[in-house]
Short mmCIF file of C-alpha atoms in Angstrom, two decimals:
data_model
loop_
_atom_site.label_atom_id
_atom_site.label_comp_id
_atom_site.label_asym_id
_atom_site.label_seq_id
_atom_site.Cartn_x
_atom_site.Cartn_y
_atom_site.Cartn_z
CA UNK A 1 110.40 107.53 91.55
CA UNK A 2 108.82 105.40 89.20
CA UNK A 3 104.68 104.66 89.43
CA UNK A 4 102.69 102.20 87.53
CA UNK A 5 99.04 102.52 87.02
CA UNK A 6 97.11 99.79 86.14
CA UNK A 7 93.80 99.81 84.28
CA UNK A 8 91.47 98.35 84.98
CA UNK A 9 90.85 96.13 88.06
CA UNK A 10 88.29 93.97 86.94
CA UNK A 11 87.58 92.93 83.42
CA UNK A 12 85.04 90.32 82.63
CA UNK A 13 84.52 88.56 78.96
CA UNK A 14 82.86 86.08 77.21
CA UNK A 15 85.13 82.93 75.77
CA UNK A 16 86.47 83.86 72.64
CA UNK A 17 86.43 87.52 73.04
CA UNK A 18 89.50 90.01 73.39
CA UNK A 19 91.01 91.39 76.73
CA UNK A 20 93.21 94.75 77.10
CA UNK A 21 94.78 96.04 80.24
CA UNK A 22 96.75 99.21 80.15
CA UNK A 23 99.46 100.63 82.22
CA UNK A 24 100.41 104.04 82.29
CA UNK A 25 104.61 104.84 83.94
CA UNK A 26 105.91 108.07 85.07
CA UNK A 27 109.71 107.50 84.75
CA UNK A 28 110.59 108.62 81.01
CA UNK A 29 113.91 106.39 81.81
CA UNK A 30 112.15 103.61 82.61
CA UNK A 31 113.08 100.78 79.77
CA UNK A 32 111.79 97.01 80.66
CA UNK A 33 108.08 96.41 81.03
CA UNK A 34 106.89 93.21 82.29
CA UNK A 35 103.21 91.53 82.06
CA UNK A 36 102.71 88.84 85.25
CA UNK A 37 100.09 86.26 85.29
CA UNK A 38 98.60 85.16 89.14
CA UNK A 39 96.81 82.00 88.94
CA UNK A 40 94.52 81.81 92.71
CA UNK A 41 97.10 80.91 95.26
CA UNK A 42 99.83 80.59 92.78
CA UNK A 43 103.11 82.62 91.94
CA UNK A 44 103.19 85.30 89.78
CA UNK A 45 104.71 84.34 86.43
CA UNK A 46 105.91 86.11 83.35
CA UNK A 47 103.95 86.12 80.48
CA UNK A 48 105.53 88.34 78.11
CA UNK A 49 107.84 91.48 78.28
CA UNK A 50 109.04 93.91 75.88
CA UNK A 51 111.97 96.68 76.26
CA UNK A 52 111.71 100.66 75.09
CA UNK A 53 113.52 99.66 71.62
CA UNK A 54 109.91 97.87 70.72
CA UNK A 55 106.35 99.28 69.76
CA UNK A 56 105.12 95.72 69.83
CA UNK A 57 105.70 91.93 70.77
CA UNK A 58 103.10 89.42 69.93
CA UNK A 59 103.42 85.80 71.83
CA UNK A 60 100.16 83.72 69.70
CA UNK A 61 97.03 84.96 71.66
CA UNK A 62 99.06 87.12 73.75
CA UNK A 63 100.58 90.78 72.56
CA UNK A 64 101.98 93.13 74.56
CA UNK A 65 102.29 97.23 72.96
CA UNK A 66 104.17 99.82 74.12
CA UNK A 67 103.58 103.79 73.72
CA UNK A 68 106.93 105.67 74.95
CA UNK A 69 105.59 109.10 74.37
CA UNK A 70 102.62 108.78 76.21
CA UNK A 71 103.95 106.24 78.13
CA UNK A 72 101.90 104.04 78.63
CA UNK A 73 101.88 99.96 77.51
CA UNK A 74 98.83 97.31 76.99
CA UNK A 75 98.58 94.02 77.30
CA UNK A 76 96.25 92.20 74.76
CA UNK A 77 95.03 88.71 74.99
CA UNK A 78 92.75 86.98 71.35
CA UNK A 79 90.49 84.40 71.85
CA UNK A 80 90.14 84.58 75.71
CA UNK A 81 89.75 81.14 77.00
CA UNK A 82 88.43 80.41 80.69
CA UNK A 83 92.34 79.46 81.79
CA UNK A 84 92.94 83.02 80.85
CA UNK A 85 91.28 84.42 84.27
CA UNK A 86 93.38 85.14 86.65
CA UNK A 87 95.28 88.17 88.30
CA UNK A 88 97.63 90.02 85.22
CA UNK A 89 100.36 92.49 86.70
CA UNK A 90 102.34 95.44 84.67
CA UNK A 91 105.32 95.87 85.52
CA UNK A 92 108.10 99.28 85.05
CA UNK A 93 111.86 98.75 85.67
CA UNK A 94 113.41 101.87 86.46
CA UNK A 95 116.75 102.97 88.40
CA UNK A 96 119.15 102.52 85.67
CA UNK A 97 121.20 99.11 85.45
CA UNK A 98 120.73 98.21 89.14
CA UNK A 99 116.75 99.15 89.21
CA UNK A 100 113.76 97.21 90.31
CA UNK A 101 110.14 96.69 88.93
CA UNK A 102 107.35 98.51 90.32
CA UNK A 103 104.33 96.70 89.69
CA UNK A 104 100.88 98.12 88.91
CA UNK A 105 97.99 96.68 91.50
CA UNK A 106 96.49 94.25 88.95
CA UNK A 107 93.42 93.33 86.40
CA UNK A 108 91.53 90.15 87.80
CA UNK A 109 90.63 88.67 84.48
CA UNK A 110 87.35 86.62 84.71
CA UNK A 111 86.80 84.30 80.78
CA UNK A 112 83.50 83.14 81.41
CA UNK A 113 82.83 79.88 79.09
CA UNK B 1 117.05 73.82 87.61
CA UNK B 2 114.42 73.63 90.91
CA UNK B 3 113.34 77.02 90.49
CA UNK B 4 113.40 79.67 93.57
CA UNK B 5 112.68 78.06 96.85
CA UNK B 6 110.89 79.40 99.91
CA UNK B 7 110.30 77.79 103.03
CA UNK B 8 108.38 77.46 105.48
CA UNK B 9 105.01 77.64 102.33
CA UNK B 10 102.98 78.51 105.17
CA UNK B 11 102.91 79.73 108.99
CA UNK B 12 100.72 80.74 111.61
CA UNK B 13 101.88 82.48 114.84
CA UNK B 14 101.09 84.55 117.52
CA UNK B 15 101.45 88.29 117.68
CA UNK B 16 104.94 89.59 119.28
CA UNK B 17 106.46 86.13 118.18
CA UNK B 18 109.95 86.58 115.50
CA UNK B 19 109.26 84.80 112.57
CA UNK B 20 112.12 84.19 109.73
CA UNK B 21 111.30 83.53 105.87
CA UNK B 22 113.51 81.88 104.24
CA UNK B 23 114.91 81.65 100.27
CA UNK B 24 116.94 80.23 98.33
CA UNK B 25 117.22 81.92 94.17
CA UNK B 26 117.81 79.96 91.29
CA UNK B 27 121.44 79.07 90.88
CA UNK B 28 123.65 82.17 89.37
CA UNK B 29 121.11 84.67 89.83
CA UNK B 30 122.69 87.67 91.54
CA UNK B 31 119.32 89.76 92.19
CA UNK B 32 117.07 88.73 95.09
CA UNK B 33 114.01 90.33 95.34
CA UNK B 34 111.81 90.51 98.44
CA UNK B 35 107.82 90.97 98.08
CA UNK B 36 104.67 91.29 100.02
CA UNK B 37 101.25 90.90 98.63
CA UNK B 38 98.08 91.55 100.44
CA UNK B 39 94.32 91.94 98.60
CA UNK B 40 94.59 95.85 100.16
CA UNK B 41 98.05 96.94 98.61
CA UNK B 42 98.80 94.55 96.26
CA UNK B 43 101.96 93.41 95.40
CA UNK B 44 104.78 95.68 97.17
CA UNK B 45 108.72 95.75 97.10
CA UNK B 46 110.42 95.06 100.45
CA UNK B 47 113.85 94.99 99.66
CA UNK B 48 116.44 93.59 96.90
CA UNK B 49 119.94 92.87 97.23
CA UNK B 50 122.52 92.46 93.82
CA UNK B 51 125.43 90.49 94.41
CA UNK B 52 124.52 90.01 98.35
CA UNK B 53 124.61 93.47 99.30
CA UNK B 54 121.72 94.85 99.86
CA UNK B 55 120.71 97.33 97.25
CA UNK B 56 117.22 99.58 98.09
CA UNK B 57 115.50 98.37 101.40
CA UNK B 58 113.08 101.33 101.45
CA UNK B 59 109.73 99.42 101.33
CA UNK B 60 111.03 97.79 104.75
CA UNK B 61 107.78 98.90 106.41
CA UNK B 62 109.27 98.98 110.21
CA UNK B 63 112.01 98.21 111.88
CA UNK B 64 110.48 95.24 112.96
CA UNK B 65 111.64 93.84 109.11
CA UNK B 66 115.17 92.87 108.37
CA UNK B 67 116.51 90.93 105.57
CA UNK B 68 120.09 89.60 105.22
CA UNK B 69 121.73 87.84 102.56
CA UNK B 70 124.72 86.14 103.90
CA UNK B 71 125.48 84.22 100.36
CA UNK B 72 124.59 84.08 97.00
CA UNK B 73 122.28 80.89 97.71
CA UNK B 74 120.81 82.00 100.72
CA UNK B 75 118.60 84.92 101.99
CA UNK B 76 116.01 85.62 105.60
CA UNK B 77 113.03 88.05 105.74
CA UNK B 78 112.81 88.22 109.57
CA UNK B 79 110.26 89.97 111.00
CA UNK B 80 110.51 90.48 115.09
CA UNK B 81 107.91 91.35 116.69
CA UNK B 82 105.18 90.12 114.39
CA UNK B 83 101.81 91.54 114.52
CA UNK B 84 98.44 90.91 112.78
CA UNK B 85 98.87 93.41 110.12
CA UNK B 86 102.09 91.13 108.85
CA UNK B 87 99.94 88.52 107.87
CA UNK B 88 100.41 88.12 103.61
CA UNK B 89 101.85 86.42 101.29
CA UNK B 90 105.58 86.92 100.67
CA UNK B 91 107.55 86.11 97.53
CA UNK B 92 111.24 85.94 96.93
CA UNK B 93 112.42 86.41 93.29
CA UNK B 94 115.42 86.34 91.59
CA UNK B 95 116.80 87.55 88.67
CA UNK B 96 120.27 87.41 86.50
CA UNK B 97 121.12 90.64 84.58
CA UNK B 98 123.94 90.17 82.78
CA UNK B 99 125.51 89.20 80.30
CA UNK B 100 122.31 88.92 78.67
CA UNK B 101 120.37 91.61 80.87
CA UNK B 102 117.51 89.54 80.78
CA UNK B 103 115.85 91.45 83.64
CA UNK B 104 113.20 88.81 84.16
CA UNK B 105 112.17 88.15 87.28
CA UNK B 106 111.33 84.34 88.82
CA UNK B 107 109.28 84.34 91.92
CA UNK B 108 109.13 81.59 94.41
CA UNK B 109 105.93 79.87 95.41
CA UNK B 110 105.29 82.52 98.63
CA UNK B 111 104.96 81.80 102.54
CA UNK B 112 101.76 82.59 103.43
CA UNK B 113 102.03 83.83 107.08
CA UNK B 114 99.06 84.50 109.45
CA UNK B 115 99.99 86.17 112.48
CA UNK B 116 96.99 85.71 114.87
#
């Protein structure tokens, strides 16, 4: 099955500076990739996605790029500000039409002003 | 639209006690998505049903865990016995695939249980 590995687990930066967090998959067939955003003691919520038809999807400070022959997908964030930190979660939908995500373990993202 | 609901947002119980989790997805979704998310394994798939019927329930730790989705509004996480090693946060998503095969995935705002 599909396995998402998330890189890396802590990232600390200075306001105004850039953030990446990469994601490597293992399913070739795998086609929707999903970036999460974890506020403490808050949902998860969706930040930006792309699907396997796209190298690249840019949201203003937020772009997400994605690599199929290496497989692997980044999430970059411009301009960090300190309501960027949080928890950020890749995501991998695989299984064909009726598949599920499998989520990497997550990049707490401290912005420090 | 209210978003996905869960209920109770938090509970505390003792160990060998059944406790039931409760959701309800956004309206017209027909994926329901059952997590758990603890600092040690992260955020991990329980189960997900499509159209009620339940679809992959391999990350069902025990059998101590069952899920049921009687209708498209409605789904339980039960867990019976509990222990202490239950205690997390659980999230219920929900997602609506087609026509548009959005794939995106809302979650609910989690029960944070604490089985003592």
């Amino acid at each position: 099955g599909e396995n998402v590995e998330q890189h890396p687990s802590t990232l600390s930066v200075q306001e105004g500076d850039s953030a990446v967090i990469k994601c490597t998959y293992s399913d070739s067939a795998s086609n929707y990739f999903p970036w999460y955003k974890q506020e403490l003691g808050k949902r998860p919520q969706l930040i930006i996605d792309i699907r396997s038809n796209v190298g690249e999807k840019k949201d203003q400070r937020i772009a997400v790029t994605l690599n199929k022959t290496a497989k692997h997908f980044s999430l970059h964030i411009t301009e960090t500000q300190p309501e960027d930190s949080a928890v950020y979660f890749c995501a991998a939908k695989s299984g064909g039409s009726q598949g599920n995500l499998i989520f990497g373990k997550g990049t707490k993202l401290s912005v420090k002003p | 639209d209210a978003g996905v609901i869960q209920s109770p947002r938090h509970e505390v119980t003792e160990m060998g006690q059944e406790v039931t989790l409760r959701c309800k997805p956004i309206s017209g979704h027909d994926y329901l998505f059952w997590y758990r998310q603890t600092m040690m394994r992260g955020l991990e798939l329980l189960i997900y049903f499509n159209n009620n019927v339940p679809i992959d329930d391999s990350g069902m730790p025990e059998d101590r865990f069952s899920a049921k989705m009687p209708n498209a509004s409605f789904s339980t996480l039960k867990i019976q016995p509990s222990e202490p090693r239950d205690s997390a946060v659980y999230f219920c998503a929900s997602s609506f695939r087609l026509p548009h095969r959005t794939d995106t995935q809302y979650f609910g705002p989690g029960t944070r249980l604490t089985v003592l």
